[in-house]
XYZ file of C-alpha atoms in Angstrom:
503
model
C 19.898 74.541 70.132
C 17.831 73.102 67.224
C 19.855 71.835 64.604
C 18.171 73.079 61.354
C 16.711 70.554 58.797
C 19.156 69.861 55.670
C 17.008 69.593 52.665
C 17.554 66.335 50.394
C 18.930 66.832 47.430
C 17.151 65.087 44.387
C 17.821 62.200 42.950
C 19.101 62.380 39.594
C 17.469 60.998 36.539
C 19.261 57.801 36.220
C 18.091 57.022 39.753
C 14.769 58.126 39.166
C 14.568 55.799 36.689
C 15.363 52.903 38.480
C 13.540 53.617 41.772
C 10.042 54.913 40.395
C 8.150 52.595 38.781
C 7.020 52.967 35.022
C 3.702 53.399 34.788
C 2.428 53.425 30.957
C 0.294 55.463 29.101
C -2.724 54.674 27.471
C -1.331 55.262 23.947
C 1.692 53.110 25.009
C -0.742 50.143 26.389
C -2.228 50.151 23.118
C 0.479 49.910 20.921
C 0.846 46.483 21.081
C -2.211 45.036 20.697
C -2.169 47.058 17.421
C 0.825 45.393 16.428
C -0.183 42.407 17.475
C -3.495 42.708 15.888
C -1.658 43.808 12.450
C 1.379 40.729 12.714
C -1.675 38.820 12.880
C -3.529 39.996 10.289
C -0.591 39.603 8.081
C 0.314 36.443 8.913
C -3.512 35.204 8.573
C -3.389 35.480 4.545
C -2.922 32.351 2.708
C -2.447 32.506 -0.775
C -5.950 31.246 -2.552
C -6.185 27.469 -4.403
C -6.576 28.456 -7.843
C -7.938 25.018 -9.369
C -8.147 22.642 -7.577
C -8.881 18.948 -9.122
C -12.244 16.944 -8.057
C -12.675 13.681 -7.795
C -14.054 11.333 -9.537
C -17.679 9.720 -8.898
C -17.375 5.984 -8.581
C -21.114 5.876 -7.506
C -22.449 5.466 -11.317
C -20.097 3.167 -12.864
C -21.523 0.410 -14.271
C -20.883 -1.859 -17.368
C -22.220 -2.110 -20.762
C -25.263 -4.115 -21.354
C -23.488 -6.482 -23.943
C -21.538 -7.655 -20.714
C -22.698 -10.549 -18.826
C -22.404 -13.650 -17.083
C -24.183 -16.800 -16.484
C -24.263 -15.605 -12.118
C -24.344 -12.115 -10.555
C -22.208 -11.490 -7.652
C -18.824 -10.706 -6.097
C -15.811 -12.964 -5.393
C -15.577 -14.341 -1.578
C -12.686 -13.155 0.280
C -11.276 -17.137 0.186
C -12.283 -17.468 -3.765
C -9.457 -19.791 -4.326
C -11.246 -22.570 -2.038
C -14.232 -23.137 -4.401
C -11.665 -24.871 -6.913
C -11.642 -27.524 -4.264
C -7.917 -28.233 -5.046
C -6.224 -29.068 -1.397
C -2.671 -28.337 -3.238
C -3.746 -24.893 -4.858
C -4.988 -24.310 -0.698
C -2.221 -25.254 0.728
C -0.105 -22.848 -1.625
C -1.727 -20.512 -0.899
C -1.666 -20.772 3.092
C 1.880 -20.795 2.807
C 2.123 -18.091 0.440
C 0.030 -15.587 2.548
C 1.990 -16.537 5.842
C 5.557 -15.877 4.718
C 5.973 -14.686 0.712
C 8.814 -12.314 0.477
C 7.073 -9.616 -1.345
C 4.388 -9.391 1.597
C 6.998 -8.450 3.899
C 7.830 -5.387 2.081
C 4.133 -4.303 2.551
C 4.378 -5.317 6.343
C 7.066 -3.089 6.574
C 5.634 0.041 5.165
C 3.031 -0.443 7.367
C 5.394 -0.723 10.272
C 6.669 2.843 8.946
C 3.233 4.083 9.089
C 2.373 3.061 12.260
C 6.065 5.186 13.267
C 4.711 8.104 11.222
C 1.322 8.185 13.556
C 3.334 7.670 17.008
C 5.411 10.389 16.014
C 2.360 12.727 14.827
C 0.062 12.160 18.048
C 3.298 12.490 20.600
C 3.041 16.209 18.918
C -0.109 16.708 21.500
C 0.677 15.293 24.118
C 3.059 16.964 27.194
C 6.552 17.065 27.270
C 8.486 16.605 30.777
C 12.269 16.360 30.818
C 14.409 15.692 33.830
C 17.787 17.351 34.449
C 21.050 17.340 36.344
C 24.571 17.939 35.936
C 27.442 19.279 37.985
C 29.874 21.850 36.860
C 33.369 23.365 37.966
C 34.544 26.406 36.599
C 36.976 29.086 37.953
C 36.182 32.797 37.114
C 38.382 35.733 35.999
C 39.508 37.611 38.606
C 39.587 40.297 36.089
C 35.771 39.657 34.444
C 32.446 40.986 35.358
C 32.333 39.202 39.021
C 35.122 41.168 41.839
C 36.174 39.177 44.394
C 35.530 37.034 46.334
C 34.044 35.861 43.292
C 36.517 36.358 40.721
C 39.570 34.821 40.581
C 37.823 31.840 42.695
C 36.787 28.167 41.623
C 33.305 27.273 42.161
C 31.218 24.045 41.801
C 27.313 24.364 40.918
C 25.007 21.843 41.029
C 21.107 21.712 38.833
C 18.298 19.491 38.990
C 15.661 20.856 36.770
C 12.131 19.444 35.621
C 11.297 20.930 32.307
C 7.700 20.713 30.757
C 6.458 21.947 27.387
C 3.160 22.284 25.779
C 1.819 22.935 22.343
C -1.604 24.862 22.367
C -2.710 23.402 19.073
C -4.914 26.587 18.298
C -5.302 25.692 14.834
C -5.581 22.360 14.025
C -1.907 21.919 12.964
C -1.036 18.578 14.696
C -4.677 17.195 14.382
C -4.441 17.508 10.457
C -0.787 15.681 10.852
C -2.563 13.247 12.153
C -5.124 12.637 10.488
C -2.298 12.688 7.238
C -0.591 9.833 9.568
C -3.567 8.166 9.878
C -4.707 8.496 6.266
C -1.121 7.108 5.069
C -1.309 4.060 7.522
C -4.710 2.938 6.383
C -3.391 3.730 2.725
C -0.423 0.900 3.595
C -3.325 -1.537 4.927
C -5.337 -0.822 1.505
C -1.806 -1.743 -0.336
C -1.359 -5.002 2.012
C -4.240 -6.309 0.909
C -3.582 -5.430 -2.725
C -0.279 -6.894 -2.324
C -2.175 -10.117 -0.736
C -4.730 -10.045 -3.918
C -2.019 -9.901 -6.249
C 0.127 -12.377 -5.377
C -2.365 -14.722 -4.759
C -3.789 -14.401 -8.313
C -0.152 -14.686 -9.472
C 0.149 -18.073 -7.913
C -3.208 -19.593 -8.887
C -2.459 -18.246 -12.436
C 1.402 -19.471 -12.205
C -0.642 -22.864 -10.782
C -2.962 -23.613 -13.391
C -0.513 -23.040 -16.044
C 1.342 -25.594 -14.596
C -1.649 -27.907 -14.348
C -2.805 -26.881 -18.134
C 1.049 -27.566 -19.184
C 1.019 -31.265 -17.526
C -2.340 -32.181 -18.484
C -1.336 -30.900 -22.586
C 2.083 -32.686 -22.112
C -0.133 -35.820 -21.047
C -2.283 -35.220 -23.990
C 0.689 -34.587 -26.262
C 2.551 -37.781 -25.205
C -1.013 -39.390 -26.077
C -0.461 -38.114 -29.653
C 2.754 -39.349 -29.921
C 1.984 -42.704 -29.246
C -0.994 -42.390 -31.992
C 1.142 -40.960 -34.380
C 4.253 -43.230 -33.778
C 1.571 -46.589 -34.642
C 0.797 -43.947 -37.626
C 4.384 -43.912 -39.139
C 4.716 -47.910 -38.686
C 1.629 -47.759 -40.057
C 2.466 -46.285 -43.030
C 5.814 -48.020 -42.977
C 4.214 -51.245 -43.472
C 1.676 -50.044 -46.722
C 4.216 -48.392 -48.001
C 6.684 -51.818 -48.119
C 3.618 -53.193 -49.293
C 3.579 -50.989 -52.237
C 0.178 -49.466 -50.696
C 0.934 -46.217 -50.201
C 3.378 -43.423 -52.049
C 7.103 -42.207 -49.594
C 5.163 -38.832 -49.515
C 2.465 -39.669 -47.107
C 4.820 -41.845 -45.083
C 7.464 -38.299 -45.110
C 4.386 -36.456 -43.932
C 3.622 -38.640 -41.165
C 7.371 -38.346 -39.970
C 7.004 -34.787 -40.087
C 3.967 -34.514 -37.836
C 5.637 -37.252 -35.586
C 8.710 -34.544 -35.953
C 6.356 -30.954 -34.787
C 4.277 -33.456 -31.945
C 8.254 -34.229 -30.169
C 9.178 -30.742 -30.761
C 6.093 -29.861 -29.104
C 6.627 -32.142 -25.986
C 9.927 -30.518 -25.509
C 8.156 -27.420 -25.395
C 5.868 -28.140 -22.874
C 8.399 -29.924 -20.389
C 10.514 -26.801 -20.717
C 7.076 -24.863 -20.004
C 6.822 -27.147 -17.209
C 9.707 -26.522 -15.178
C 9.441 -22.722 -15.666
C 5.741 -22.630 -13.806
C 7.723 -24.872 -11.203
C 9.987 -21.998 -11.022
C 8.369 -19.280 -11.017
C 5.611 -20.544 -8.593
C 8.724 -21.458 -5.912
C 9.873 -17.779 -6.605
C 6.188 -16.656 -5.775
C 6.295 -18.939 -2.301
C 9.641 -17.817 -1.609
C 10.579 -21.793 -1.158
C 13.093 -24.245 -1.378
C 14.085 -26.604 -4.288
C 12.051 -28.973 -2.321
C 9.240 -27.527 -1.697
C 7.645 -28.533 -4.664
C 8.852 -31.848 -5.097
C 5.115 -33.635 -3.395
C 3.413 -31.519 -6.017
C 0.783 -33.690 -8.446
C -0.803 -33.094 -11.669
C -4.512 -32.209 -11.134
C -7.396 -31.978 -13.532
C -8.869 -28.367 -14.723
C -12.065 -27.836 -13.098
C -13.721 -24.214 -14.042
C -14.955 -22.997 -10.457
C -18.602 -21.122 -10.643
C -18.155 -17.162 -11.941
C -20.229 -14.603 -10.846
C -19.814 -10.691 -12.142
C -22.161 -7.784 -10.660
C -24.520 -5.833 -12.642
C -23.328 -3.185 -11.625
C -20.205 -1.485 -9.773
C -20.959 1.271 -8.012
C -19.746 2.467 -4.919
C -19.149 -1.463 -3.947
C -16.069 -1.566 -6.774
C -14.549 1.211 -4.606
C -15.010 -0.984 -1.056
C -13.632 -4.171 -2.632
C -10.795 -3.130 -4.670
C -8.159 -2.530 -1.931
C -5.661 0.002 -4.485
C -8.856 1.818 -5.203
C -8.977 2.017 -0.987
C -5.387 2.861 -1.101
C -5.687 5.228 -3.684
C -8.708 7.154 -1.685
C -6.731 6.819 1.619
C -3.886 8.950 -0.078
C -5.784 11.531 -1.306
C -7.449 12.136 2.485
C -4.041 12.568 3.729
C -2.471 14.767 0.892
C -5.903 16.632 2.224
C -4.616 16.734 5.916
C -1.036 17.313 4.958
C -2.519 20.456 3.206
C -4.515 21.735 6.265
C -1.083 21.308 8.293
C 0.696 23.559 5.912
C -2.183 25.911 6.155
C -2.040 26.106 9.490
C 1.624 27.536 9.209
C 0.389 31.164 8.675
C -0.946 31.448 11.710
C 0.202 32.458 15.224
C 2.471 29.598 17.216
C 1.738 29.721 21.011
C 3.553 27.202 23.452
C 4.083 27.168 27.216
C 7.745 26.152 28.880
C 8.082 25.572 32.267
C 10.782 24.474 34.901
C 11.374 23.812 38.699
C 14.309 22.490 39.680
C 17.368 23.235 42.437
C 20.730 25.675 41.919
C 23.690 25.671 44.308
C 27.031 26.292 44.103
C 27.818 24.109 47.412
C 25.870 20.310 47.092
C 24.955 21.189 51.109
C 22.616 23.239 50.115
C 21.038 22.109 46.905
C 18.475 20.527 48.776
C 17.336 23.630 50.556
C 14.188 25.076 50.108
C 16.493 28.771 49.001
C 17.936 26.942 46.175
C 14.706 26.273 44.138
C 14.291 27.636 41.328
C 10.928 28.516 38.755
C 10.833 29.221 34.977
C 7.598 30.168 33.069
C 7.816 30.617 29.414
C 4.478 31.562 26.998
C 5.983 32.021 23.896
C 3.882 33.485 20.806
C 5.877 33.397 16.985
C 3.959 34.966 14.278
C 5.330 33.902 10.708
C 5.734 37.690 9.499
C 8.530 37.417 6.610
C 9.765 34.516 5.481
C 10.664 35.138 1.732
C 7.396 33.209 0.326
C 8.627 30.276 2.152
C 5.119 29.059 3.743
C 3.806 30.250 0.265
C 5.950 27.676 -1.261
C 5.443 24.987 0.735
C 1.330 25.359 0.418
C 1.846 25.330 -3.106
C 3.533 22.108 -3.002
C 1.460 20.448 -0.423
C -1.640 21.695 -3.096
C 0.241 20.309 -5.979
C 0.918 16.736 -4.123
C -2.537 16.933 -3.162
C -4.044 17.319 -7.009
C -1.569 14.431 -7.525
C -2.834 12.247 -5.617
C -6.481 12.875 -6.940
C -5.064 12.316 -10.375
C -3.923 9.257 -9.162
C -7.250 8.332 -7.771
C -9.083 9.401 -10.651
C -6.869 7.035 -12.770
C -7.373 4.234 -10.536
C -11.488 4.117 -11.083
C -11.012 4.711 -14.226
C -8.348 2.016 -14.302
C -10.696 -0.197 -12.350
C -13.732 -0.104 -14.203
C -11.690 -1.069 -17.438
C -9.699 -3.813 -15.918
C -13.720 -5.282 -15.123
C -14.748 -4.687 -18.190
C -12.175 -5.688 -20.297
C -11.633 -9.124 -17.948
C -15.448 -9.942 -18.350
C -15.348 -9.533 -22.066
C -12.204 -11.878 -22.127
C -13.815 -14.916 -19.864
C -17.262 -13.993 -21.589
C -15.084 -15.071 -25.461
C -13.625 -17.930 -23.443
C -16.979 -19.242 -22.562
C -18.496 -19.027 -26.082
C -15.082 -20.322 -27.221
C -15.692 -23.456 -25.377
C -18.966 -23.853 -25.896
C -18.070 -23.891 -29.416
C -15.389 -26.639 -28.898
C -17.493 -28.707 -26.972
C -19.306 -29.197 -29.879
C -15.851 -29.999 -32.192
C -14.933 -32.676 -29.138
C -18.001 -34.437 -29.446
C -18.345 -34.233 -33.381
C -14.247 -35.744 -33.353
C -15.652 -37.935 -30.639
C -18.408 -39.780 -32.454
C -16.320 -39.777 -35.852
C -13.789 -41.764 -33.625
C -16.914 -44.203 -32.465
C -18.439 -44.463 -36.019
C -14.853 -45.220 -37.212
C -14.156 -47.841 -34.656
C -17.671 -49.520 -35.347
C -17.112 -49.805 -39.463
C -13.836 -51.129 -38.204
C -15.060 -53.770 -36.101
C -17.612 -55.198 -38.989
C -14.469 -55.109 -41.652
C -15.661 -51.736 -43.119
C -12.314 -49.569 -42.330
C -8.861 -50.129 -42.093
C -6.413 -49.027 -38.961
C -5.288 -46.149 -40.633
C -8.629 -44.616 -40.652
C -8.924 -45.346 -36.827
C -5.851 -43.992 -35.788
C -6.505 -40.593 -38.022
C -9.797 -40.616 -35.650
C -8.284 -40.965 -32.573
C -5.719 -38.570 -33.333
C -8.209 -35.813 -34.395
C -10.164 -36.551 -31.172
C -7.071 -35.827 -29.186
C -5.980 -32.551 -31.043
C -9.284 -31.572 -30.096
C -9.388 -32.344 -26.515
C -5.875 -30.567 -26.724
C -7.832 -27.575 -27.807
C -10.142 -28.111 -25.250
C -7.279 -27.978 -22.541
C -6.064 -24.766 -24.120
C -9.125 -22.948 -23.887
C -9.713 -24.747 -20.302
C -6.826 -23.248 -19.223
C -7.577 -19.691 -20.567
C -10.878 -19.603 -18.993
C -9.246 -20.408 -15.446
C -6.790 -17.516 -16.152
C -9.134 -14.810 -17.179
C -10.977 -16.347 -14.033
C -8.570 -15.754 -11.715
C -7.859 -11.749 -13.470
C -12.051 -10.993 -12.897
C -11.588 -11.946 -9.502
C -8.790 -9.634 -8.669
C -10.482 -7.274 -10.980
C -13.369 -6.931 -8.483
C -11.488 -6.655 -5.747
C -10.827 -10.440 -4.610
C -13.243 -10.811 -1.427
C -11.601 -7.361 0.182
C -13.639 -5.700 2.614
C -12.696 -2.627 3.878
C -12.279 -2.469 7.225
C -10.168 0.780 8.154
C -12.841 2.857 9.619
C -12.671 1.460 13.164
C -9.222 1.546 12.960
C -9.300 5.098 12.160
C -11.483 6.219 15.394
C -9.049 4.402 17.276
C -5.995 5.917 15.909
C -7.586 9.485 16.112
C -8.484 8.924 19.969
């Protein structure tokens, strides 16, 4: 007898929604691409730079026509050495090898160099390892029934992790081209830090020279002026001369001591603050000897030009920060759009350590991940906005700083160009004291003037040598401030740096 064929009853809906597979339609395929296409669309708008600030061209500067020198050029990058003063070298190789306020530059750039590292590790791939063993008992009430629950269990994981950030659009490469931008900026303010400091110590070194060589001058005039007041002593016993003009030659005896003092105390301040500058000992100093003031050879360029910006590293520095406030910018722009990274992981899970090694306890994890900025309270607009503002700062700041520049030329090349008539000027007062002192001491060798008259010569002749020094000294000073003016010898030489750093 055939048994008859029982019919199947049908699944119900629940099952049929587990067991058949969902197949979409084309309206629900395409629903996310619009949404997709519209988050991105949204997230695409950046709000637009209203003004933003130019920069200013360096490439005409030049300086007025009434401004000149006797030689045209630029300062050499050792412009110290044509002083030929070994000591004023020697200073200076010490002061450039260990000065304390050089190693606050070396450290920003150290800082720098950390800020790079950090931006280009952004590219690169991330791989982690893993491992760590667990025990934990589960409820034997929970969401596991026995012989799970209620059981202790020990698992053991190794896992390899890797990441990668697709940088789609240009995020990371504008960090680090910021990074690179502020390191070469901390290079460009090195060698300002280098320029101005040694300025400071040929300026703090020539006053000290100027002060000895015055003090010799001024112990010169003492000596003059002390025969003077015995001088006058002896006509005035004599009943040759009124108490008045002896009084007045005590009183100028009187200024020239108070003036000595001066100087000696003007002395050992230079001595001080040039050991401050070298960062040296009490005895560092002590083998230091007067030297005579020699005016090295000047030169001063036509014109400026796009050469004042090469050779003056702040101007360098200055530049350098505004290309990174640029990049920094970019990287902020590059919020608004779509972030796409890729996780991935192999590693081993067991709960019994015989078996983590099998080939059934691997395990895989695969991770694209896509996060599109859609709402976030003007947040990104905010930070744009600030990045812009920074950005026109530093452009202010540039701006400034050619300004600033050309000035500091001009105004230093009018100052040695006064100096320079000023001396030519007292060149001409030194000789005419000069020959007065010969014509004197001639008349007095034939009987024709007394030793008063002499001494009154060879006093003048030594306030105006004194002069001489004075002015002397100036010239080396506004010397030394037209050489850091045009940038001191500094070459710029970031460019390779930067290809290398970008690689």
């Amino acid at each position: 007898m055939t048994t008859p064929h029982r019919k199947r009853p049908a699944p119900t809906p629940i099952i049929t929604s587990l067991i058949t597979p969902w197949i979409p339609s084309p309206a629900t395929r395409l629903a996310p691409l619009a949404l997709l296409a519209f988050a991105m669309a949204g997230c695409a708008h950046i709000p637009q730079d209203s003004a933003p600030l130019p920069q200013r061209d360096v490439a005409g500067a030049s300086l007025a026509a009434d401004i000149h020198l006797a030689h045209q050029g630029w300062p050499a990058a050792r412009w110290w050495t044509g002083y030929g003063d070994r000591q004023l070298d020697a200073l200076m190789t010490q002061a450039l090898a260990s000065a304390p306020s050089l190693e606050v530059a070396a450290a920003h750039i150290g800082s720098a160099h950390a800020a790079l590292d950090t931006s280009s590790a952004a590219l690169g791939v991330e791989l982690d390892g893993h491992a760590d063993v667990n025990r934990q008992r589960y409820s034997g009430t929970g969401l596991f029934p026995a012989p799970i629950g209620g059981s202790y269990f020990t698992e053991e994981n190794l896992r390899l992790e890797a990441r990668y950030h697709f940088d789609w659009w240009g995020k990371n490469r504008a960090q680090i081209a910021a990074a690179v931008g502020e390191l070469n900026a901390q290079r460009a303010s090195y060698a300002h830090a280098e320029q101005a400091l040694a300025a400071a110590i040929a300026q703090t070194y020539f006053r000290l020279q100027a002060t000895w060589a015055r003090l010799d001058n001024t112990n010169g005039q003492l000596a003059v002026q002390a025969e003077l007041v015995r001088d006058q002593a002896k006509r005035m016993a004599r009943g040759l001369a009124a108490s008045d003009t002896a009084h007045a030659a005590q009183a100028e005896l009187a200024q020239l001591k108070k003036q000595q003092a001066q100087l000696q105390a003007d002395a050992g301040a230079s001595r001080e603050a040039l050991r401050a500058l070298l960062g040296a000992d009490a005895r560092a100093l002590a083998d230091l000897k007067p030297q005579p003031l020699s005016a090295t050879p000047h030169a001063l360029p036509a014109h400026l030009g796009m050469d004042l910006l090469a050779r003056r590293p702040d101007l360098q520095a200055a530049r350098w920060q505004v290309q990174a406030a640029l990049s920094q910018t970019e990287a902020v722009q590059a919020a608004f759009y779509p972030d796409i990274n890729l996780s991935a992981a192999f590693g081993l899970n067991s709960i019994s350590y015989q078996h983590l090694l099998q080939g059934a306890s691997r395990t895989l994890y695969l991770a694209p991940t896509l996060n599109l900025p859609l709402f976030d309270s003007k947040r990104l607009d905010a930070q744009l906005a600030s990045a812009r503002s920074q950005r026109d700062e530093k452009i202010a700041a540039y701006n400034q700083a050619v300004v600033q520049a050309v000035r500091d030329v001009a105004q230093d090349s009018l100052a040695l160009q006064g100096v320079e008539q000023q001396l030519a000027r007292q060149a001409e007062a030194t000789e005419a004291a000069s020959a007065q002192l010969r014509s004197v001491q001639s008349r007095a060798a034939h009987g024709l003037a007394d030793r008063r008259s002499e001494l009154a010569a060879q006093l003048a002749l030594l306030r105006q040598q004194d002069s001489a020094l004075a002015l002397t000294h100036a010239q080396l000073q506004a010397e030394v401030a037209l050489t850091q003016a045009l940038g001191g010898g500094y070459r710029n030489d970031t460019a390779p740096m930067q290809t290398r750093a970008t690689n």
